Amino acid sequence: MDLSAINPLVLIASLMVAATPILLAAIGELVVEKSGVLNLGVEGMMITGAICGFAIAVESSSPWLGLLAAAGGGALLALVFGVLTQFFLSNQVATGLALTLFGLGLSALLGQGYAGIKPPPSPRLDVPFLADLPVLGRVLFQHDYMVYISILIVACVWAVLKYTRAGLILRAVGESHDAAHALGYKVVRIRLMAIAFGGACAGLGGAYLSLIRVPQWTEGMTAGAGWIALAIVVFASWRPWGVLLGAYLFGGVTVLQLNLQAAGLELPVEYLSMAPYLITILVLVIMSADRGRAALNAPAALGKIFHASS
Amino acid sequence: MNHIRSILAAAALSLGLAAPAAAQDPLKVGFVYVGPIGDFGWSYQHDQGRLAVEEEFGDNVETVYQESVPEGADAERVLTQMALSGTDLIFTTSFGYMDPTLNVAKKFPNVKFEHATGYKRAPNVSTYSGRFYEGRTVLGHIAGHMTKTNKIGYIASFPIPEVVRGINAAYLAAKAVNPDVKFSVVWVSTWFDPAKEADAANALIDQGADVLMQHTDSPAAMTIAEDKGIYAFGQASDMERFGPNAQLTAIVDNWNPYYIERVHAVLEGTWESQDSWHGLAEGMTQMAPLSDAIPDDVKASTQEIIDKLASGEMHSFEGPINRQDGSAWLAEGERAEDGTLLGMDFYVEGIEGSLPK
């Protein structure tokens, strides 16, 4: 056993990378749920974003265009869900699950011919001077851009929800769509925008996998990350910084256990692999036991169908 | 109402069961995969086998498949559905389908099942597998020569005999040419999760491994190896396009001849429950072309090992070999029996760490 082989700085740096896809997807889903819509299709939107981003990045040899396309693809797929649930008033849970199946199939179709291709390298943000700082440089200033962008998105979501009128309206729609409607807010339009934003973020998360973290296209490569993102939103009790914490915790445990194993530490692997899920379940149980708190945090109109005439 | 339902169910059932009797109907062959057929590894190779069956028999067969079927209870549901829909022969292509296959086979005695990499059989359940460990011996030999840090990273899925056998075979071969070699094994508890496989590859590289082996299904580790400029081996399929500089060679599973043979047997009515375990000799296990990164003398010695394994002149597990705890396993010149190999649940002497239980 050689623990000294583990460099904690490298570990922190790699956990940030491992957490970024679920962080992006989760922060998008948080906004969707804050608007009172439950979209279980995160996995489908992620994988669609992964292939859209990959294909466009390869064709244009620009990772930026790829990421843009991933956001676009994710948003577009999310809008399918939006139209079905907001205009045709379909059941959100069933539609979301169908969206995941659809996204997995669609991405496999789009991905024909993209396997085994190398995507263009993504630029790293090597902040001058700061990147060379002895300790913080490696951890904080030597990542690819998306790591920073994902944190920035979390900060923006937090600020918008907390301090702006737009955020207030979004929350109002999520708490009581009837009241918001009575006040003259366009519930459906606001929700569609939130759904599209959620899709775009999930798409970015998927593209982060296919363009930066793995980087390659393989069918089904999200392998359940979308479901974890969904759990993290609840874990965070619908708070943006909680999502950041949850994603990093989850990514951290995953990366840590792999590193500990590589260092030759005798570990009960199964338990460590289970740990992130167990922690999530535990938090969910604790939260639901405290009914008052849970009710305080979950958007009251979450998953409820809105119809203007009712 | 209940009557109508049961009559309908009975009709559907008898239709399904009667189907193979009608000569003009094509034989329906089903395949169940643990990953997506686009994984370019394990499931991909099985699907190549399915395509070979279609090509060989044309209109005489009809194939169906289902991908990404989780091991366990879900598999049982999928298999039942497949059997109910009139499939005559079903290939279940992952270790974890073992008990589900047996359970469903009991309920459908007229449907024939072929389970890959398992050890439980029934009158209508055959088992088959490749002697992948022979390929591992080849990989170990090359890895022992190629590593500069003397640290080989090994990404493993689950501690089942097939995987443990591979680690042992590779280690023994590496150790034979490089006494200082160390194996660092990381268990990822999944067959297919590109992100996690990539993370494991990164963790191993961060800690000094400069040659990677994997026993998982996606080419993620190969991509990372290519990125970081180190060497790796393809798994189940030739992964050269994912790592043109990184791949030294790959173990390639070639299921095509076996699948064709078994479908043929069903068509002829000669199908019987049996166990097949084929290696380099029969071509079920093959090696991808050796990379030019391998020095010529190592290439030559590698080719010699491949030939000797195929001819039976050499065996991956030939004594003296001790178990990890130092107790004797094989005496000088003694070869491991298939039974011991099939149930292998211990590391050989020299490997550090313990098997997850």
XYZ file of C-alpha atoms in Angstrom:
667
model
C 0.000 0.000 0.000
C 1.406 3.295 -1.011
C -0.806 6.214 -0.200
C 1.882 8.674 -1.102
C 1.257 7.716 -4.712
C -2.006 9.626 -4.509
C -1.494 13.274 -5.109
C -4.433 15.023 -3.455
C -4.170 17.894 -5.890
C -4.432 15.592 -8.882
C -7.324 13.904 -7.131
C -9.236 17.139 -6.623
C -8.527 18.177 -10.184
C -9.839 14.892 -11.540
C -12.917 14.901 -9.343
C -13.852 18.290 -10.765
C -13.632 16.785 -14.234
C -15.588 13.686 -13.221
C -18.339 15.781 -11.653
C -18.830 18.296 -14.452
C -21.252 16.295 -16.654
C -23.647 15.527 -13.792
C -23.250 19.058 -12.464
C -24.346 20.561 -15.784
C -27.260 18.191 -16.176
C -28.362 18.655 -12.563
C -28.314 22.446 -12.600
C -30.440 22.395 -15.757
C -32.903 20.003 -14.178
C -33.032 22.193 -11.081
C -34.315 25.113 -13.140
C -36.878 22.861 -14.832
C -38.121 21.548 -11.507
C -38.163 25.036 -10.014
C -40.648 25.921 -12.737
C -42.824 23.054 -11.550
C -41.999 20.545 -14.296
C -40.505 17.132 -13.655
C -38.506 16.023 -16.678
C -37.176 12.506 -16.196
C -35.626 12.549 -19.655
C -32.255 13.924 -18.512
C -30.414 10.781 -19.610
C -31.945 11.004 -23.076
C -31.093 14.678 -23.449
C -27.541 14.102 -22.227
C -26.821 11.329 -24.681
C -28.388 13.313 -27.517
C -26.199 16.269 -26.580
C -23.213 13.956 -26.479
C -23.642 12.834 -30.076
C -24.813 16.211 -31.443
C -21.786 17.879 -29.912
C -19.455 15.136 -31.034
C -20.718 15.078 -34.615
C -20.616 18.842 -35.074
C -17.234 19.156 -33.368
C -15.803 16.508 -35.687
C -17.383 17.973 -38.833
C -16.375 21.548 -38.052
C -13.233 20.657 -36.073
C -14.316 23.244 -33.542
C -15.104 22.088 -30.018
C -16.982 25.324 -29.401
C -19.389 24.755 -32.263
C -19.778 21.236 -30.954
C -20.727 22.399 -27.485
C -23.142 24.901 -28.988
C -24.729 22.156 -31.070
C -24.939 19.940 -27.985
C -26.841 22.619 -26.120
C -29.065 23.124 -29.171
C -29.705 19.413 -29.603
C -30.499 18.926 -25.933
C -32.834 21.921 -25.932
C -34.594 20.748 -29.069
C -35.216 17.307 -27.617
C -36.381 18.894 -24.371
C -38.860 20.986 -26.341
C -40.427 17.798 -27.688
C -41.085 16.975 -24.052
C -42.217 20.568 -23.506
C -44.749 20.542 -26.306
C -46.143 17.168 -25.245
C -46.505 18.065 -21.582
C -47.408 21.750 -21.850
C -49.696 21.804 -24.868
C -51.001 18.269 -25.014
C -50.946 17.907 -21.228
C -49.384 14.453 -21.294
C -48.215 12.855 -18.082
C -44.796 14.266 -17.196
C -43.344 11.112 -15.670
C -44.315 8.891 -18.574
C -43.250 11.461 -21.170
C -39.921 11.971 -19.449
C -39.202 8.253 -19.373
C -40.170 8.017 -23.024
C -37.817 10.903 -23.771
C -34.928 8.928 -22.281
C -35.717 5.902 -24.439
C -36.146 8.120 -27.476
C -32.897 9.967 -26.828
C -30.931 6.737 -26.435
C -32.299 5.411 -29.709
C -31.923 8.673 -31.589
C -28.329 9.108 -30.446
C -27.463 5.571 -31.538
C -28.902 6.372 -34.952
C -27.133 9.724 -35.268
C -23.932 8.171 -33.996
C -23.636 5.651 -36.828
C -20.315 6.362 -38.435
C -18.898 8.429 -35.594
C -17.385 5.634 -33.568
C -13.625 5.477 -33.502
C -13.145 9.089 -34.519
C -11.066 11.457 -32.461
C -12.758 14.752 -31.609
C -10.792 18.008 -31.899
C -8.966 18.767 -28.637
C -10.713 21.162 -26.306
C -8.799 24.253 -25.318
C -7.616 24.463 -21.755
C -7.786 27.590 -19.747
C -4.239 27.948 -18.563
C -4.607 31.215 -16.759
C -1.282 33.037 -17.127
C 0.730 33.129 -13.875
C -2.112 31.636 -11.840
C -1.765 28.262 -13.543
C 1.803 28.055 -12.258
C 0.876 28.643 -8.637
C 2.347 25.805 -6.601
C -0.789 24.322 -5.087
C -3.871 26.074 -6.370
C -2.624 26.245 -9.938
C -3.112 22.561 -10.635
C -6.457 22.419 -8.899
C -8.047 25.659 -9.914
C -6.490 27.089 -13.008
C -5.547 24.295 -15.365
C -8.882 22.894 -16.458
C -10.705 22.989 -19.717
C -13.140 25.869 -20.106
C -16.241 23.817 -19.442
C -15.304 23.199 -15.815
C -15.383 26.943 -15.198
C -18.429 27.479 -17.348
C -20.339 24.856 -15.361
C -19.507 26.620 -12.085
C -20.426 29.929 -13.674
C -23.792 28.515 -14.721
C -24.439 27.399 -11.141
C -23.591 30.874 -9.874
C -25.832 32.492 -12.477
C -28.756 30.190 -11.702
C -28.335 30.940 -8.025
C -28.198 34.694 -8.571
C -31.103 34.763 -10.987
C -33.328 32.636 -8.766
C -32.486 34.597 -5.669
C -32.130 38.193 -6.758
C -33.997 38.839 -9.968
C -37.579 39.341 -10.932
C -37.268 36.647 -13.585
C -36.211 34.215 -10.899
C -39.099 35.207 -8.724
C -41.547 34.623 -11.564
C -40.007 31.258 -12.322
C -40.352 30.222 -8.711
C -43.896 31.545 -8.561
C -44.843 29.414 -11.548
C -43.296 26.411 -9.852
C -45.016 27.033 -6.534
C -48.499 27.779 -7.782
C -49.175 27.932 -11.481
C -52.755 28.996 -10.934
C -51.758 32.012 -8.879
C -49.048 32.929 -11.372
C -51.550 32.598 -14.171
C -54.046 34.787 -12.339
C -51.358 37.433 -12.044
C -50.996 37.376 -15.813
C -47.766 35.405 -16.201
C -47.533 33.117 -19.185
C -47.099 29.843 -17.324
C -46.689 27.659 -20.368
C -44.204 29.965 -22.055
C -42.106 30.296 -18.910
C -42.090 26.559 -18.402
C -41.110 25.935 -22.011
C -38.150 28.257 -21.570
C -37.120 26.459 -18.392
C -37.450 23.089 -20.125
C -35.309 24.279 -23.024
C -32.675 25.587 -20.622
C -32.662 22.242 -18.817
C -32.240 20.432 -22.121
C -29.394 22.710 -23.161
C -27.554 22.112 -19.890
C -28.076 18.344 -20.111
C -26.825 18.456 -23.694
C -23.698 20.304 -22.577
C -23.153 17.708 -19.868
C -23.378 14.945 -22.432
C -20.996 16.707 -24.790
C -18.538 17.170 -21.944
C -18.407 13.380 -21.750
C -17.994 12.731 -25.456
C -15.684 15.663 -26.222
C -13.550 16.095 -23.130
C -13.788 13.477 -20.444
C -13.686 10.213 -22.370
C -13.275 11.630 -25.349
C -14.947 9.424 -27.924
C -18.408 8.494 -29.070
C -19.824 5.207 -27.825
C -23.478 4.292 -27.792
C -25.059 4.624 -24.374
C -21.933 6.273 -23.017
C -23.769 8.336 -20.409
C -24.445 5.018 -18.653
C -26.943 6.378 -16.146
C -25.364 9.770 -15.413
C -28.701 11.434 -16.154
C -30.413 9.519 -13.375
C -27.726 10.534 -10.939
C -28.254 14.150 -11.972
C -31.939 13.771 -11.147
C -31.110 12.382 -7.720
C -28.641 15.173 -7.048
C -31.333 17.813 -7.567
C -33.358 16.225 -4.779
C -30.195 15.680 -2.743
C -29.531 19.396 -3.009
C -33.131 20.113 -2.019
C -33.437 22.368 -5.069
C -30.591 24.696 -4.096
C -28.008 25.596 -6.769
C -24.969 25.407 -4.485
C -26.299 22.171 -3.084
C -26.220 20.813 -6.614
C -22.571 21.800 -6.899
C -21.808 20.124 -3.599
C -23.770 17.006 -4.512
C -22.130 16.648 -7.904
C -18.617 17.131 -6.524
C -19.320 14.771 -3.670
C -20.557 12.147 -6.075
C -17.727 12.675 -8.525
C -15.313 12.792 -5.618
C -16.290 9.462 -4.115
C -16.147 7.807 -7.527
C -12.704 9.141 -8.394
C -11.365 8.651 -4.890
C -12.262 4.985 -4.754
C -10.640 4.361 -8.151
C -7.489 6.139 -7.015
C -7.370 4.320 -3.708
C -7.629 1.041 -5.564
C -4.908 2.050 -7.997
C -2.734 2.882 -5.000
C -3.205 -0.665 -3.802
C -5.274 0.116 -0.751
C -7.312 -2.870 0.375
C -10.840 -1.717 -0.033
C -14.281 -3.213 -0.029
C -14.873 -2.133 -3.618
C -18.560 -2.936 -3.721
C -19.288 -0.703 -0.781
C -17.316 2.174 -2.200
C -19.039 1.835 -5.551
C -22.309 1.839 -3.695
C -21.387 4.755 -1.465
C -22.556 7.658 -3.635
C -25.913 6.006 -4.201
C -26.267 5.064 -0.552
C -25.501 8.616 0.538
C -28.091 9.915 -1.897
C -30.738 7.514 -0.631
C -29.838 8.387 2.942
C -30.237 12.084 2.304
C -33.550 11.456 0.565
C -34.787 9.441 3.529
C -33.697 12.075 6.033
C -35.296 14.787 3.989
C -38.592 13.038 3.549
C -38.708 12.246 7.265
C -38.675 15.951 7.949
C -41.891 16.752 6.168
C -41.871 20.423 6.955
C -38.482 21.016 5.408
C -39.121 18.914 2.347
C -42.386 20.696 1.697
C -40.603 23.987 2.121
C -38.040 23.210 -0.513
C -39.753 21.149 -3.164
C -41.653 23.335 -5.638
C -45.291 22.909 -4.688
C -46.553 22.510 -8.252
C -43.836 20.008 -9.205
C -45.157 17.544 -11.748
C -48.680 18.925 -11.748
C -50.385 19.551 -15.045
C -51.416 23.122 -15.749
C -54.428 23.986 -17.828
C -55.429 27.622 -18.092
C -59.171 26.994 -18.034
C -59.165 25.035 -14.811
C -63.322 -12.127 -19.605
C -60.815 -14.268 -17.804
C -61.692 -17.129 -20.095
C -61.082 -15.145 -23.214
C -57.785 -13.971 -21.814
C -56.564 -17.442 -20.992
C -57.690 -18.766 -24.371
C -55.825 -15.955 -26.077
C -52.765 -16.623 -23.966
C -52.931 -20.316 -24.745
C -53.311 -19.548 -28.440
C -50.347 -17.226 -28.384
C -48.337 -19.795 -26.509
C -49.165 -22.644 -28.849
C -48.488 -20.457 -31.870
C -45.122 -19.626 -30.444
C -44.298 -23.216 -29.653
C -45.674 -24.550 -32.890
C -43.649 -22.191 -35.003
C -40.446 -24.272 -35.249
C -42.455 -27.305 -36.393
C -43.562 -25.613 -39.570
C -40.734 -26.244 -42.004
C -41.182 -23.199 -44.185
C -40.942 -20.786 -41.276
C -37.470 -19.393 -40.713
C -35.682 -20.429 -37.547
C -35.915 -17.563 -35.100
C -32.647 -16.894 -33.303
C -32.448 -14.427 -30.426
C -29.455 -12.627 -28.920
C -29.318 -10.824 -25.603
C -26.475 -8.325 -25.090
C -25.246 -6.728 -21.876
C -24.101 -3.517 -23.590
C -25.025 -1.627 -26.722
C -23.977 -3.289 -29.993
C -22.082 -0.081 -30.697
C -19.706 -0.586 -27.760
C -16.971 -1.704 -30.176
C -16.001 -4.354 -27.680
C -17.768 -7.362 -26.233
C -21.355 -6.856 -27.403
C -20.192 -5.585 -30.777
C -18.336 -8.846 -31.399
C -21.376 -10.904 -30.471
C -23.478 -8.899 -32.851
C -20.940 -9.533 -35.572
C -21.665 -13.200 -34.907
C -25.375 -12.569 -35.323
C -24.768 -10.846 -38.644
C -22.619 -13.773 -39.751
C -25.510 -16.126 -38.957
C -27.861 -14.000 -41.047
C -25.445 -13.986 -43.933
C -24.830 -17.720 -43.749
C -28.434 -18.879 -43.603
C -30.252 -16.041 -45.386
C -34.004 -16.580 -45.408
C -33.779 -19.737 -43.343
C -33.223 -17.755 -40.167
C -34.650 -14.664 -38.632
C -32.629 -13.001 -35.886
C -33.781 -10.734 -33.114
C -31.673 -9.072 -30.454
C -31.977 -6.896 -27.414
C -29.088 -4.751 -26.227
C -28.173 -3.173 -22.890
C -30.066 -5.774 -20.876
C -29.053 -5.554 -17.203
C -27.838 -8.751 -15.567
C -30.290 -10.157 -13.053
C -34.063 -9.988 -12.825
C -34.481 -7.786 -15.891
C -32.770 -10.406 -18.014
C -35.348 -12.970 -16.990
C -38.150 -10.753 -18.220
C -36.418 -10.141 -21.542
C -35.718 -13.832 -22.023
C -39.285 -14.805 -21.200
C -40.558 -12.294 -23.692
C -38.197 -13.586 -26.343
C -39.182 -17.198 -25.695
C -42.879 -16.290 -25.762
C -42.520 -14.577 -29.103
C -41.501 -17.814 -30.773
C -37.733 -17.656 -30.670
C -36.246 -21.132 -31.130
C -32.663 -20.539 -30.094
C -31.459 -17.822 -27.728
C -27.866 -16.779 -27.111
C -27.422 -15.061 -23.742
C -24.068 -13.351 -23.954
C -23.006 -12.345 -20.480
C -21.952 -14.181 -17.323
C -24.670 -12.548 -15.216
C -27.403 -14.059 -17.365
C -26.546 -17.506 -16.015
C -29.343 -18.025 -13.499
C -31.957 -16.102 -15.498
C -31.160 -18.321 -18.492
C -31.553 -21.485 -16.415
C -34.816 -20.265 -14.889
C -36.399 -19.324 -18.187
C -35.085 -22.472 -19.881
C -36.929 -24.545 -17.310
C -40.188 -22.888 -18.303
C -39.612 -23.291 -22.040
C -38.247 -26.812 -22.609
C -38.723 -26.499 -26.375
C -36.584 -23.396 -26.687
C -32.835 -23.925 -26.863
C -30.494 -21.670 -24.959
C -26.787 -20.944 -25.310
C -25.176 -19.139 -22.408
C -21.780 -17.496 -22.849
C -19.077 -17.793 -20.165
C -21.223 -19.652 -17.654
C -20.901 -23.107 -16.124
C -24.474 -24.218 -15.456
C -26.131 -26.396 -18.074
C -29.501 -28.091 -18.610
C -30.918 -30.364 -21.327
C -31.838 -27.267 -23.318
C -29.010 -25.020 -22.138
C -25.507 -25.165 -23.613
C -22.571 -23.108 -22.469
C -19.733 -21.708 -24.525
C -16.810 -19.429 -23.981
C -13.447 -18.479 -25.339
C -10.166 -19.311 -23.648
C -9.465 -15.597 -23.347
C -6.806 -16.332 -20.768
C -4.589 -17.621 -23.564
C -4.815 -14.166 -25.076
C -4.017 -12.693 -21.655
C -0.816 -14.701 -21.572
C 0.155 -13.062 -24.847
C -0.710 -9.601 -23.516
C 1.234 -10.219 -20.319
C 4.303 -11.240 -22.271
C 4.223 -8.056 -24.339
C 3.382 -5.852 -21.344
C 6.293 -7.242 -19.337
C 8.638 -6.267 -22.116
C 7.123 -2.881 -22.917
C 6.669 -1.343 -19.472
C 9.309 1.113 -18.309
C 7.782 1.935 -14.931
C 7.209 -1.782 -14.261
C 3.649 -0.949 -13.362
C 0.816 -2.436 -15.391
C -2.623 -0.967 -14.870
C -5.503 -3.424 -15.049
C -9.106 -2.246 -15.264
C -11.270 -5.119 -14.085
C -15.036 -5.456 -13.999
C -16.247 -8.058 -11.500
C -14.284 -10.656 -9.498
C -15.694 -13.652 -11.407
C -13.446 -16.570 -12.425
C -13.160 -15.392 -16.027
C -11.719 -12.038 -14.970
C -9.504 -13.446 -12.204
C -8.125 -16.004 -14.657
C -7.209 -13.205 -17.033
C -5.362 -11.236 -14.369
C -3.437 -14.332 -13.244
C -2.532 -15.401 -16.768
C -1.332 -11.926 -17.719
C 0.634 -11.529 -14.506
C 2.414 -14.883 -14.815
C 3.437 -14.114 -18.393
C 4.617 -10.605 -17.530
C 6.519 -11.824 -14.503
C 8.264 -14.485 -16.577
C 9.952 -11.837 -18.720
C 10.163 -9.033 -16.156
C 10.654 -10.061 -12.508
C 10.091 -6.498 -11.267
C 6.672 -6.084 -12.805
C 3.768 -5.032 -10.599
C 0.068 -5.215 -11.379
C -2.270 -2.532 -10.159
C -5.856 -3.785 -10.421
C -8.820 -1.430 -10.252
C -12.319 -2.904 -9.999
C -14.933 -0.675 -11.581
C -17.953 -2.932 -10.885
C -19.424 -2.492 -14.329
C -19.005 -4.019 -17.768
C -19.831 -0.877 -19.627
C -19.487 2.694 -18.385
C -17.093 4.648 -20.616
C -16.802 7.553 -18.180
C -15.893 5.333 -15.242
C -13.513 3.260 -17.354
C -11.830 6.483 -18.458
C -11.582 7.673 -14.843
C -10.005 4.371 -13.853
C -7.513 4.649 -16.698
C -6.597 8.165 -15.596
C -6.213 7.095 -11.980
C -3.859 4.280 -12.991
C -1.813 6.523 -15.259
C -1.598 9.212 -12.567
C -0.027 6.587 -10.358
C 2.617 5.504 -12.757
C 1.138 2.741 -14.887
C 2.463 2.936 -18.438
C 0.715 -0.085 -19.948
C -3.024 -0.622 -19.510
C -5.063 -3.796 -19.752
C -8.803 -3.903 -19.381
C -11.528 -6.399 -18.825
C -14.411 -4.047 -19.504
C -16.304 -3.547 -22.719
C -15.784 -0.025 -24.017
C -12.747 1.468 -25.764
C -12.610 4.392 -23.292
C -9.357 3.280 -21.671
C -7.772 2.909 -25.104
C -8.733 6.490 -25.939
C -7.194 7.749 -22.705
C -4.022 5.733 -23.315
C -3.713 7.257 -26.771
C -4.248 10.696 -25.278
C -1.601 10.240 -22.602
C 0.872 8.587 -24.927
C 1.080 5.221 -23.195
C 0.307 1.674 -24.350
C -2.838 -0.395 -23.964
C -4.452 -3.591 -25.227
C -7.794 -3.864 -26.959
C -10.405 -6.030 -25.305
C -12.862 -8.363 -27.066
C -12.487 -6.455 -30.320
C -9.722 -4.807 -32.333
C -9.691 -1.280 -30.903
C -6.927 0.021 -33.086
C -8.952 2.925 -34.433
C -9.377 4.243 -30.893
C -5.654 4.068 -30.204
C -3.606 3.786 -33.393
C -0.412 4.444 -31.437
C -1.507 3.057 -28.096
C -2.793 -0.397 -29.030
C -0.081 -3.050 -28.886
C -2.478 -5.818 -29.836
C -5.947 -6.920 -28.803
C -7.740 -10.074 -27.779
C -10.421 -10.530 -30.408
C -13.402 -12.750 -29.683
C -14.546 -14.455 -32.833
C -17.960 -15.960 -32.230
C -18.967 -16.266 -35.879
C -18.018 -19.936 -36.557
C -19.564 -21.099 -33.293
C -22.845 -19.266 -33.859
C -23.107 -20.604 -37.385
C -22.333 -24.134 -36.202
C -24.973 -24.056 -33.470
C -27.694 -22.584 -35.676
C -26.851 -25.210 -38.236
C -27.249 -27.901 -35.563
C -30.725 -26.659 -34.692
C -31.738 -26.564 -38.342
C -30.481 -30.134 -38.783
C -32.098 -31.270 -35.573
C -28.771 -32.369 -34.087
C -28.515 -29.715 -31.385
C -27.553 -31.082 -27.981
C -26.647 -29.462 -24.719
C -22.870 -29.237 -24.503
C -20.013 -27.138 -23.225
C -17.555 -25.521 -25.633
C -14.421 -23.764 -24.516
C -12.336 -22.752 -27.483
C -9.096 -20.812 -27.571
C -6.386 -19.741 -29.953
C -6.323 -23.223 -31.506
C -9.934 -23.134 -32.686
C -9.841 -19.411 -33.417
C -12.573 -18.383 -30.988
C -9.857 -16.331 -29.323
C -7.687 -14.432 -31.756
C -4.991 -11.792 -31.540
C -5.149 -8.511 -33.453
C -2.024 -7.660 -35.505
C 0.984 -6.795 -33.343
C 1.804 -3.094 -33.271
C 5.019 -1.835 -34.824
C 5.804 -0.209 -31.506
C 6.828 -3.672 -30.297
C 10.534 -4.373 -30.964
C 11.212 -7.128 -33.472
C 12.657 -9.605 -30.996
C 9.635 -9.231 -28.723
C 7.376 -9.595 -31.725
C 9.092 -12.848 -32.579
C 8.874 -14.230 -29.049
C 5.216 -13.171 -28.874
C 4.415 -14.957 -32.109
C 6.168 -18.028 -30.752
C 3.969 -17.941 -27.648
C 0.833 -17.584 -29.743
C 1.842 -20.557 -31.859
C 2.769 -22.698 -28.867
C -0.477 -21.909 -27.050
C -2.428 -22.786 -30.160
C -0.580 -26.055 -30.707
C -0.879 -27.055 -27.063
C 2.893 -27.100 -26.614
C 2.444 -24.422 -23.982
C -0.269 -23.747 -21.396
C -1.076 -20.456 -19.687
C -1.028 -22.140 -16.284
C 1.857 -24.564 -16.039
C 3.591 -25.297 -12.712
C 5.286 -24.522 -10.554
C 2.703 -21.946 -9.526
C 1.743 -20.990 -5.984
C -1.356 -19.304 -4.796
C -1.094 -15.753 -3.475
C -0.858 -17.004 0.118
C 2.170 -19.094 -0.819
C 0.450 -22.466 -0.780
C 1.250 -24.746 -3.689
C -1.226 -24.873 -6.551
C 0.517 -26.533 -9.462
C 3.606 -28.702 -9.195
C 6.510 -28.477 -11.623
C 5.252 -29.196 -15.136
C 1.657 -29.699 -14.019
C -1.042 -27.971 -16.040
C -4.201 -26.478 -14.588
C -7.338 -28.481 -15.198
C -10.311 -26.795 -16.803
C -12.410 -27.373 -13.701
C -10.010 -25.416 -11.510
C -9.736 -22.661 -14.076
C -13.506 -22.344 -14.400
C -13.852 -21.781 -10.682
C -10.702 -19.727 -10.166
C -11.223 -17.453 -7.193
C -7.681 -16.708 -6.049
C -4.697 -14.664 -7.170
C -1.432 -16.379 -7.938
C 1.670 -15.631 -5.893
C 3.142 -12.192 -6.501
C -0.005 -10.218 -7.206
C -0.646 -7.608 -4.554
C -3.985 -6.762 -3.081
C -6.894 -9.069 -2.444
C -9.892 -10.056 -4.475
C -13.122 -8.299 -3.591
C -15.468 -10.847 -2.112
